[in-house]
Short mmCIF file of C-alpha atoms in Angstrom, two decimals:
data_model
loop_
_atom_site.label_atom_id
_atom_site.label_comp_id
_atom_site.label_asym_id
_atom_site.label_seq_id
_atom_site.Cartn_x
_atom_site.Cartn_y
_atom_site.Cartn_z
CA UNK A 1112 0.00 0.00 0.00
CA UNK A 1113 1.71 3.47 -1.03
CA UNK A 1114 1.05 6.48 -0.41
CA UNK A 1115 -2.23 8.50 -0.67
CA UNK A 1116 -1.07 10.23 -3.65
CA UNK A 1117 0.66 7.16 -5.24
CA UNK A 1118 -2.55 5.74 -4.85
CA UNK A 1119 -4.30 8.12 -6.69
CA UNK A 1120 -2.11 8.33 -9.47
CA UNK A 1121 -2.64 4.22 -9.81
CA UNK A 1122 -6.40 4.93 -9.80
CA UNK A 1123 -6.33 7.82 -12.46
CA UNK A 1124 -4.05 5.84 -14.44
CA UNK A 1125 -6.64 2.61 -14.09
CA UNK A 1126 -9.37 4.99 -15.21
CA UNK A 1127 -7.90 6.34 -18.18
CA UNK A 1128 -7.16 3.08 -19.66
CA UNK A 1129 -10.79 2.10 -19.01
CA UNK A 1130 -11.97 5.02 -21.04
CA UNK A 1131 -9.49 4.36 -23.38
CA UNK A 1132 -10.90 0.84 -24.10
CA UNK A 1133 -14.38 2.56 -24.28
CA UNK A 1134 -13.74 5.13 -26.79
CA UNK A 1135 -14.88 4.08 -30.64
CA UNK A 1136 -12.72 4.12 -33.31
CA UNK A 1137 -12.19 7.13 -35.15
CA UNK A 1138 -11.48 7.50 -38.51
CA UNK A 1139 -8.52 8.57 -40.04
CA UNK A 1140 -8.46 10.76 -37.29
CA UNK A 1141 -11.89 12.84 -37.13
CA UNK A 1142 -12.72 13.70 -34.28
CA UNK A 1143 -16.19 15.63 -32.96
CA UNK A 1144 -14.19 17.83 -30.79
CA UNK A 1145 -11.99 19.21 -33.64
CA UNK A 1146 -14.05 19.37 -36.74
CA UNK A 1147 -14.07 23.29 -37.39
CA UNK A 1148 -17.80 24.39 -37.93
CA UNK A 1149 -17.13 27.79 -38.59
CA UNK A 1150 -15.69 27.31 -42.30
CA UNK A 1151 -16.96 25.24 -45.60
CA UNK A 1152 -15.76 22.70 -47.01
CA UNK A 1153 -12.69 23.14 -48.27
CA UNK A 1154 -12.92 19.92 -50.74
CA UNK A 1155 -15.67 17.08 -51.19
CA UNK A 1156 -12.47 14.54 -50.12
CA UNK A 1157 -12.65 16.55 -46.75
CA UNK A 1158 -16.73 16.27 -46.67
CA UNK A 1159 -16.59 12.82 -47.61
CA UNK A 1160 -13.96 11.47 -45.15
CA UNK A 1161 -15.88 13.26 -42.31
CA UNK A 1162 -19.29 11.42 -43.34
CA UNK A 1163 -17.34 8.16 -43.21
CA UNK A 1164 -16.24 8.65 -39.72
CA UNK A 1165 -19.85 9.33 -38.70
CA UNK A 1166 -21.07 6.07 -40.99
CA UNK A 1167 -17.95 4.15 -38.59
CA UNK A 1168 -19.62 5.81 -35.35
CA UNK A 1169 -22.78 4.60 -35.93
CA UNK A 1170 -21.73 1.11 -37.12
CA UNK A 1171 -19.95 0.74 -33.79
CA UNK A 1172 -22.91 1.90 -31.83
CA UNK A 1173 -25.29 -0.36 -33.28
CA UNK A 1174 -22.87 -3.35 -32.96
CA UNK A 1175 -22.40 -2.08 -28.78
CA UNK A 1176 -26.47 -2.08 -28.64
CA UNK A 1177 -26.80 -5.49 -30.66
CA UNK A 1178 -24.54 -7.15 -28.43
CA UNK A 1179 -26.45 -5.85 -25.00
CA UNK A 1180 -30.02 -6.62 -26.59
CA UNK A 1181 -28.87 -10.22 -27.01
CA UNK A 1182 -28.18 -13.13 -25.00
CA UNK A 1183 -24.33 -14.29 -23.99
CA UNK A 1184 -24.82 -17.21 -26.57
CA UNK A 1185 -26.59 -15.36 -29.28
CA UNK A 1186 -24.72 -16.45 -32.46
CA UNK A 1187 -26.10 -13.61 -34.28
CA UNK A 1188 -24.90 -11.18 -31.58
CA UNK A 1189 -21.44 -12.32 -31.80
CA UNK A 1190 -20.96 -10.82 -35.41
CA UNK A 1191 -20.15 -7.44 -33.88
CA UNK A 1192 -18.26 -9.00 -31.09
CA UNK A 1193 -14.62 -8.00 -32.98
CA UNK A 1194 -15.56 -4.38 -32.17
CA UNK A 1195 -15.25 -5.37 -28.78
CA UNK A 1196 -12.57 -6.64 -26.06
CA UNK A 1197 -13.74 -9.65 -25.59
CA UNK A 1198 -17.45 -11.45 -26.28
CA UNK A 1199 -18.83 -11.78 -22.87
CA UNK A 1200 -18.38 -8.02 -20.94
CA UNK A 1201 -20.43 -7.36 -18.19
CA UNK A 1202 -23.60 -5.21 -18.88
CA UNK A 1203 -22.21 -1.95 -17.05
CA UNK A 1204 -19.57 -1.76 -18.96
CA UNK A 1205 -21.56 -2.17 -22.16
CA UNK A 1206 -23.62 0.11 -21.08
CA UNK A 1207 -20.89 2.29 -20.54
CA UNK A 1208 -19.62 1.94 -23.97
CA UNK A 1209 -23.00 2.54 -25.93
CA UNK A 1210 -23.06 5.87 -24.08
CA UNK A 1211 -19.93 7.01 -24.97
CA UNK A 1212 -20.36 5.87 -28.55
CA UNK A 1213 -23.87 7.33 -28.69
CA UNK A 1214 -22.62 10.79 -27.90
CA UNK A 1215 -19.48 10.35 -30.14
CA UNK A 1216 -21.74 9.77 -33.34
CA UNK A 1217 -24.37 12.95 -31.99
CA UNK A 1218 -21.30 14.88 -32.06
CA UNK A 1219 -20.08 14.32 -35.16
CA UNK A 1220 -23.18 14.61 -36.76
CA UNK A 1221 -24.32 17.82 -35.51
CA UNK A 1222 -20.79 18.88 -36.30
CA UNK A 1223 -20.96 17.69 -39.70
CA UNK A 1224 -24.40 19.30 -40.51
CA UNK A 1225 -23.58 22.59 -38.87
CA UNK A 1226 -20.67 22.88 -41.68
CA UNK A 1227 -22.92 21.69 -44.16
CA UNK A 1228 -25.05 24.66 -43.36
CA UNK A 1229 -22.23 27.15 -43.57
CA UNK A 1230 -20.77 25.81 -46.89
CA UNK A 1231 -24.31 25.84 -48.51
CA UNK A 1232 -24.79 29.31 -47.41
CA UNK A 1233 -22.07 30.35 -49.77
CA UNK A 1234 -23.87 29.43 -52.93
CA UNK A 1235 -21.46 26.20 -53.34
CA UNK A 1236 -22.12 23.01 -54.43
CA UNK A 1237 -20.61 19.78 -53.03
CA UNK A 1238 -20.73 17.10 -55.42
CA UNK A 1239 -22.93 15.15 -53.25
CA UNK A 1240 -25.26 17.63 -53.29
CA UNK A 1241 -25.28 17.89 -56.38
CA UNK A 1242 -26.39 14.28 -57.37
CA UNK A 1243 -29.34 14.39 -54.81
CA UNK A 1244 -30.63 17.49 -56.66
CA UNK A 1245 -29.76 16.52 -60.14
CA UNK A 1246 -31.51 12.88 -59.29
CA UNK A 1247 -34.37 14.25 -56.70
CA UNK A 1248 -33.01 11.71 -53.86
CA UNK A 1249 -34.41 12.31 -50.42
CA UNK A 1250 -32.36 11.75 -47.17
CA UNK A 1251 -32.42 7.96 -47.02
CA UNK A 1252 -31.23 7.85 -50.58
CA UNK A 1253 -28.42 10.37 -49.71
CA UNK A 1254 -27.08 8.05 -47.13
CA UNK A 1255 -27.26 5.06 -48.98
CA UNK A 1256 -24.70 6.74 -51.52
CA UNK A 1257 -22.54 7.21 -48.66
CA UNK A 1258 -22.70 4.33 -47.53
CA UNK A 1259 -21.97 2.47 -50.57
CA UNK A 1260 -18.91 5.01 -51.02
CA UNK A 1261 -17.57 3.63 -48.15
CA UNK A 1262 -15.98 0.34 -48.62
CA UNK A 1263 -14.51 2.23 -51.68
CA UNK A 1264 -12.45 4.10 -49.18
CA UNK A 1265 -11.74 1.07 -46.81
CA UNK A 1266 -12.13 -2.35 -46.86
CA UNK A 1267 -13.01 -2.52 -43.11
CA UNK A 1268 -16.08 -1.18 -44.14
CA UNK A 1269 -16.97 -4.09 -45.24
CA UNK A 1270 -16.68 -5.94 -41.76
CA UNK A 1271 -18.43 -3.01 -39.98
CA UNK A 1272 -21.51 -3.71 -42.20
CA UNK A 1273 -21.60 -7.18 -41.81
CA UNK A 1274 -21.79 -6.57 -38.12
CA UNK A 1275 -25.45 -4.93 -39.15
CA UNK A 1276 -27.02 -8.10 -40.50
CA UNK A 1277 -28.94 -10.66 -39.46
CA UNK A 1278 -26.90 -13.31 -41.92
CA UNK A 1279 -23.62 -12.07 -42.19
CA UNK A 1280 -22.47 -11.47 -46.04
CA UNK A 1281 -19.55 -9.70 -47.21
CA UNK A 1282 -19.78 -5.86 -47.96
CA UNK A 1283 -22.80 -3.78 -48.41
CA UNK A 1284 -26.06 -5.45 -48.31
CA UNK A 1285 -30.10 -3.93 -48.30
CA UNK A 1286 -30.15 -5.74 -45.13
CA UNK A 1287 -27.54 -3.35 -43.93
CA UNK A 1288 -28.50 -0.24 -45.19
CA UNK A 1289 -32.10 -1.16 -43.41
CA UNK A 1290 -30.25 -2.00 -39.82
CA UNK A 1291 -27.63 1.59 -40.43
CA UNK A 1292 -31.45 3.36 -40.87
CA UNK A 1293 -33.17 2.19 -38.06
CA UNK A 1294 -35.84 1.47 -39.96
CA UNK A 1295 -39.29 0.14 -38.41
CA UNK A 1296 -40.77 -3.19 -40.07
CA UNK A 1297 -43.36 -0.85 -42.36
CA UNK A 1298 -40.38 1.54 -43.10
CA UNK A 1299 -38.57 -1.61 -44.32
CA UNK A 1300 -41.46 -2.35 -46.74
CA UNK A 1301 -41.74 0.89 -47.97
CA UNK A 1302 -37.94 1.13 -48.58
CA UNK A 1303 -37.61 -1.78 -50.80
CA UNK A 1304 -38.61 0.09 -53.62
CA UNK A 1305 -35.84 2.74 -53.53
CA UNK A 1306 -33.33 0.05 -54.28
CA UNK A 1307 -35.47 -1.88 -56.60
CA UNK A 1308 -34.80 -2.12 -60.53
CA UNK A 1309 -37.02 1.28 -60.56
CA UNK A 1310 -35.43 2.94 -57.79
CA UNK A 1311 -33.70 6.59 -58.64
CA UNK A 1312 -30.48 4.78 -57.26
CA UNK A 1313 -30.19 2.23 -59.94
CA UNK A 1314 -32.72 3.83 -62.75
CA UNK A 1315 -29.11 6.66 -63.04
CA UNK A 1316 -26.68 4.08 -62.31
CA UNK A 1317 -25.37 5.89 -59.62
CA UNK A 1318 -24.86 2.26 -57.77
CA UNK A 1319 -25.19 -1.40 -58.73
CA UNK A 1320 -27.76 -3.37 -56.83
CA UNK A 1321 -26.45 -6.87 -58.04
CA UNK A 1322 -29.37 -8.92 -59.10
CA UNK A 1323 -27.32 -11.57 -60.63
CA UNK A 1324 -29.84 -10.80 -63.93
CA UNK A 1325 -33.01 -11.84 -62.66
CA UNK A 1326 -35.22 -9.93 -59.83
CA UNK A 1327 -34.56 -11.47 -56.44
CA UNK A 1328 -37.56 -13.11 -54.40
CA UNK A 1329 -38.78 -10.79 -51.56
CA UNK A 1330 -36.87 -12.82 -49.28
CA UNK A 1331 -32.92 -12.42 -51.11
CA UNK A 1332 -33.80 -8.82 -51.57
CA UNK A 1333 -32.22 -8.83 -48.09
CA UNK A 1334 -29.07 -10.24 -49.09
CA UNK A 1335 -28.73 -8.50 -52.45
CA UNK A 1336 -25.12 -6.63 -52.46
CA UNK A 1337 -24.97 -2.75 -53.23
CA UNK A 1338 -21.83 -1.21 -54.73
CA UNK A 1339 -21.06 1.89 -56.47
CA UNK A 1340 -19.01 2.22 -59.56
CA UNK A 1341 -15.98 4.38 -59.88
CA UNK A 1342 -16.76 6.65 -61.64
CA UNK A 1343 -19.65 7.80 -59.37
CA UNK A 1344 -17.19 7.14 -56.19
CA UNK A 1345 -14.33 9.77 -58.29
CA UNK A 1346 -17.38 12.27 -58.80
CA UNK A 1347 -18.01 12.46 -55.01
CA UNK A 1348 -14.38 13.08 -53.90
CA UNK A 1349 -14.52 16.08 -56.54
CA UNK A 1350 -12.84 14.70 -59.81
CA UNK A 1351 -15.07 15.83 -62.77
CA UNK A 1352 -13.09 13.87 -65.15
CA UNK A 1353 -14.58 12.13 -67.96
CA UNK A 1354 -14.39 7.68 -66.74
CA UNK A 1355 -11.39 5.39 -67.95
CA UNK A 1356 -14.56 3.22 -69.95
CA UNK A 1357 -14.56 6.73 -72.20
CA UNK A 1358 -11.58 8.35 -72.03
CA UNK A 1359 -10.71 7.68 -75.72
CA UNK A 1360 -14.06 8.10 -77.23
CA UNK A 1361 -15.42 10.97 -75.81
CA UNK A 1362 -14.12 14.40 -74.74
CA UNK A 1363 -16.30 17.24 -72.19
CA UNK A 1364 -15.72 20.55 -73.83
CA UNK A 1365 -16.73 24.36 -72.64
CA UNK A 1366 -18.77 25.94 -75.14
CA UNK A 1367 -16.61 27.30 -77.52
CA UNK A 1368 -19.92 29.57 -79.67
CA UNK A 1369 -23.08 31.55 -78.83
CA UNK A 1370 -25.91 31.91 -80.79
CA UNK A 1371 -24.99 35.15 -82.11
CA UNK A 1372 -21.70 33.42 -84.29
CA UNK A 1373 -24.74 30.70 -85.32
CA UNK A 1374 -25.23 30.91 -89.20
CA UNK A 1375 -28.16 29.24 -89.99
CA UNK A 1376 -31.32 30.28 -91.47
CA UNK A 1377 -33.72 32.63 -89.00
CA UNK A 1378 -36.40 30.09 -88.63
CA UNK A 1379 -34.52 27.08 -87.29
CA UNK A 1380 -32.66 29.58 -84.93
CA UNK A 1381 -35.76 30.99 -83.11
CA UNK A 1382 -37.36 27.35 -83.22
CA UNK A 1383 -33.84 26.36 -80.67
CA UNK A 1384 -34.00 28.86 -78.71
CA UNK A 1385 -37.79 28.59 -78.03
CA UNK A 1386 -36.66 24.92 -77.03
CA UNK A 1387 -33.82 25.87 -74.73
CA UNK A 1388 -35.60 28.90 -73.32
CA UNK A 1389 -39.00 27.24 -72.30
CA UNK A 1390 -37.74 24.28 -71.03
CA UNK A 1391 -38.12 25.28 -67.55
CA UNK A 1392 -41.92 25.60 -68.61
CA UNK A 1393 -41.94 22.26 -69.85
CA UNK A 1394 -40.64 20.95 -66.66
CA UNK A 1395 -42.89 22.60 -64.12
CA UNK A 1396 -45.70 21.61 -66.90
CA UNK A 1397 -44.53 17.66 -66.50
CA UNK A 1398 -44.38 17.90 -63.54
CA UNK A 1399 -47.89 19.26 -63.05
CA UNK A 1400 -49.34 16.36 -65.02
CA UNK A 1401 -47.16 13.70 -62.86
CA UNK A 1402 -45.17 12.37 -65.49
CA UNK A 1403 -42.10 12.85 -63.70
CA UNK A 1404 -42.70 9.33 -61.71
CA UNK A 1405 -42.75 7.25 -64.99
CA UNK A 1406 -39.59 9.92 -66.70
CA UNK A 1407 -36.98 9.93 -63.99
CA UNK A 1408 -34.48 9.89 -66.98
CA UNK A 1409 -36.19 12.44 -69.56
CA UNK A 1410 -35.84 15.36 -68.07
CA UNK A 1411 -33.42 16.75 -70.80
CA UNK A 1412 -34.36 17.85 -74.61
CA UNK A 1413 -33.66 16.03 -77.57
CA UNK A 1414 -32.64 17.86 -80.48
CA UNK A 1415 -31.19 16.15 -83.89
CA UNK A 1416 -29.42 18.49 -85.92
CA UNK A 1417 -28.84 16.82 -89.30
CA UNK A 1418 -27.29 18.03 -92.59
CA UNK A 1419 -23.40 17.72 -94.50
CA UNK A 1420 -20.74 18.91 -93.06
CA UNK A 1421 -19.91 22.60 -92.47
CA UNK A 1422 -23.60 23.83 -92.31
CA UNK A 1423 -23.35 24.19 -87.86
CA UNK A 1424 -23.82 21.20 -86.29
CA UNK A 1425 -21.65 21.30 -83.91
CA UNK A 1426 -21.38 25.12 -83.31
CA UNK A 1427 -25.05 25.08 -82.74
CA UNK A 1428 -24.85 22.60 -80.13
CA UNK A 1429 -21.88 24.66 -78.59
CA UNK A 1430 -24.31 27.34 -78.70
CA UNK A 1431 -27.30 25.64 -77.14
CA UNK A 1432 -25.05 24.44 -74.06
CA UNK A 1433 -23.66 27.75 -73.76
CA UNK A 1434 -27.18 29.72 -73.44
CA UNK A 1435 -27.83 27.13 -70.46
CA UNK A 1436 -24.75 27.38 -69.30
CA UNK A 1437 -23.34 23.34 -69.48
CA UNK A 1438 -20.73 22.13 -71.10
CA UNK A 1439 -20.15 19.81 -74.10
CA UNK A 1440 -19.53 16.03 -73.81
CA UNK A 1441 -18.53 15.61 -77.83
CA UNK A 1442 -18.81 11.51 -78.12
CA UNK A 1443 -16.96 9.27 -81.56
CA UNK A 1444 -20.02 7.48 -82.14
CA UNK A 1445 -18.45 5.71 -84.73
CA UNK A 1446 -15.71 4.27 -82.29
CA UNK A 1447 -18.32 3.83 -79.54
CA UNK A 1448 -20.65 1.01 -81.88
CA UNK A 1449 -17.08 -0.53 -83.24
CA UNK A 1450 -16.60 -1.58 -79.77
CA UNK A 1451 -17.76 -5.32 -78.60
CA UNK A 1452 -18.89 -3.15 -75.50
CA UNK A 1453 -20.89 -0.49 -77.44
CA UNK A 1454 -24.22 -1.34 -75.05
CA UNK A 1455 -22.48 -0.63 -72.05
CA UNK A 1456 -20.29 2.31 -73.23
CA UNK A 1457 -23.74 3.77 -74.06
CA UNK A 1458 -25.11 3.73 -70.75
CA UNK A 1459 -21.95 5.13 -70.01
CA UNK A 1460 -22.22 8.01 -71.98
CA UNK A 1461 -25.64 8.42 -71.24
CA UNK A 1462 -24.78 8.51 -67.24
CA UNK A 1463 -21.71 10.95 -67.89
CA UNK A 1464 -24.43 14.08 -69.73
#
């Protein structure tokens, strides 16, 4: 027996290494008691890598509240047990640990969306943001594209999700994304949908539900896997680059022509740019009449300019993307149907305008 102070210091030092076992794990070193919410975003990688360290936080809370709601010799339980010292810890402690993990992931999401706030009071766009307004995606659709991101970033991802499932399978599963959500039995029902063969997710390829070609029976849906290409993963860290699939077939241009250096006859002019400057009209029209349900794709114009060469084609398309203020994706078509993959290089193209 030492000293009162010696003892002290032996008690303080046993208490710290408690709390240190009880702390989550953070991610690449985020932490909710340094993440500045006074400034934007200075990059999407920096947005991104903080939403992934809430996605870990959460994981890790749900595996700490999975393993208390179960019994010492549930076999289902035990799938999160890695995330913890050992499989049988007394229900305190647990306790203990679900608190401090609870208020870990509040932090860092109230963190998170308080910078969110700021950077979208600046008038810019992450690129996040900018697929759930391009594609209409509500919240739950926003975090399923971050969570499919994720095991892009990290392959321990992949364990942390299958800590979230009743069957365990490899990487990113609807089961999953339904346990991350919280979602009630009737929420689970209505949910299906949004990762279904119609779903906004997969109708704009902006992930890969795999079906393995066929729809799965209500009862697989579960266990279908979820992944997200890399060309949508590159978009959300902030690389606008044109994909590897089209790199030599296709080229994204800024306008290089208004209408004003357009020669073509008066007619045909004012009939484009009645169809570039009403089609805001025709999309609050479309959507009036609720054909925007059955159209998630159509929301663009067609326009087929046709003649020999030299008589404006392509300046007049120049000019139409300049007067709404896009650029120009310029595709070889010839090259494109050459190619044994000319289906899929379509989509492609068709997912890059």
């Amino acid at each position: 027996v030492g000293s009162r102070g010696e003892n002290r210091r032996r008690l303080d030092r046993r208490h710290v290494r408690r709390e240190k076992r009880c702390q989550p794990v953070r991610y690449s070193g985020v932490d909710s008691g340094t993440l500045p919410i006074a400034e934007p975003w200075q990059s999407d990688l920096g947005y991104i890598e903080a939403e992934l360290g809430w996605i870990e936080a959460r994981c890790l809370r749900i595996a700490f509240e999975r393993k208390r709601d179960a019994g010492p010799d549930d076999r289902d339980a035990r799938r999160g047990a890695f995330l913890l010292d050992d499989e049988r810890v007394a229900p305190e402690k647990l306790a203990g640990r679900i608190d401090v993990a609870r208020a870990y992931e509040d932090a860092l999401r109230v963190a998170i969306d308080a910078r969110l706030a700021v950077h979208r009071a600046t008038g810019s766009e992450l690129a996040l943001d900018r697929l759930v307004r391009l594609h209409a995606l509500d919240a739950f659709e926003r975090n399923v594209l971050l969570l499919a991101a994720a095991p892009c970033a990290a392959r321990r991802f992949e364990r942390l999700f299958a800590g979230l499932e009743t069957e365990r399978h490899p990487g990113l599963t609807i089961d999953a994304i339904f346990s991350f959500a919280g979602l009630s039995f009737a929420e689970r029902i209505e949910r299906r949908a949004c990762l279904g063969p119609r779903g906004r997710l997969v109708v704009n390829d902006l992930v890969d539900v795999r079906f393995a070609g066929r729809i799965p029976a209500a009862r697989e849906l579960l266990g279908t896997e979820v992944e997200m290409t890399g060309r949508v993963f590159s978009y959300l860290l902030g690389n606008p680059a044109i994909g590897d699939e089209l790199a030599d077939r296709a080229r994204v241009e800024e306008p290089r022509a208004t209408f004003d250096r357009v020669v073509i006859p008066a007619a045909d002019k004012r009939k484009i740019l009645a169809v570039v400057e009403r089609h805001d009209r025709f999309l609050a029209a479309r959507a009036a009449w609720g054909l925007d349900a059955g159209a998630a794709r159509s929301r663009g114009t067609l326009l087929l300019f046709h003649g020999p060469s030299g008589t404006g084609k392509t300046i007049a398309a120049h000019a139409v993307a300049a007067a709404l203020g896009k650029r120009v994706l310029s595709v070889d078509l010839g090259s494109l149907l050459a190619s044994e993959e000319g289906g899929e290089l379509i989509a492609a193209v068709l997912r890059e305008a």
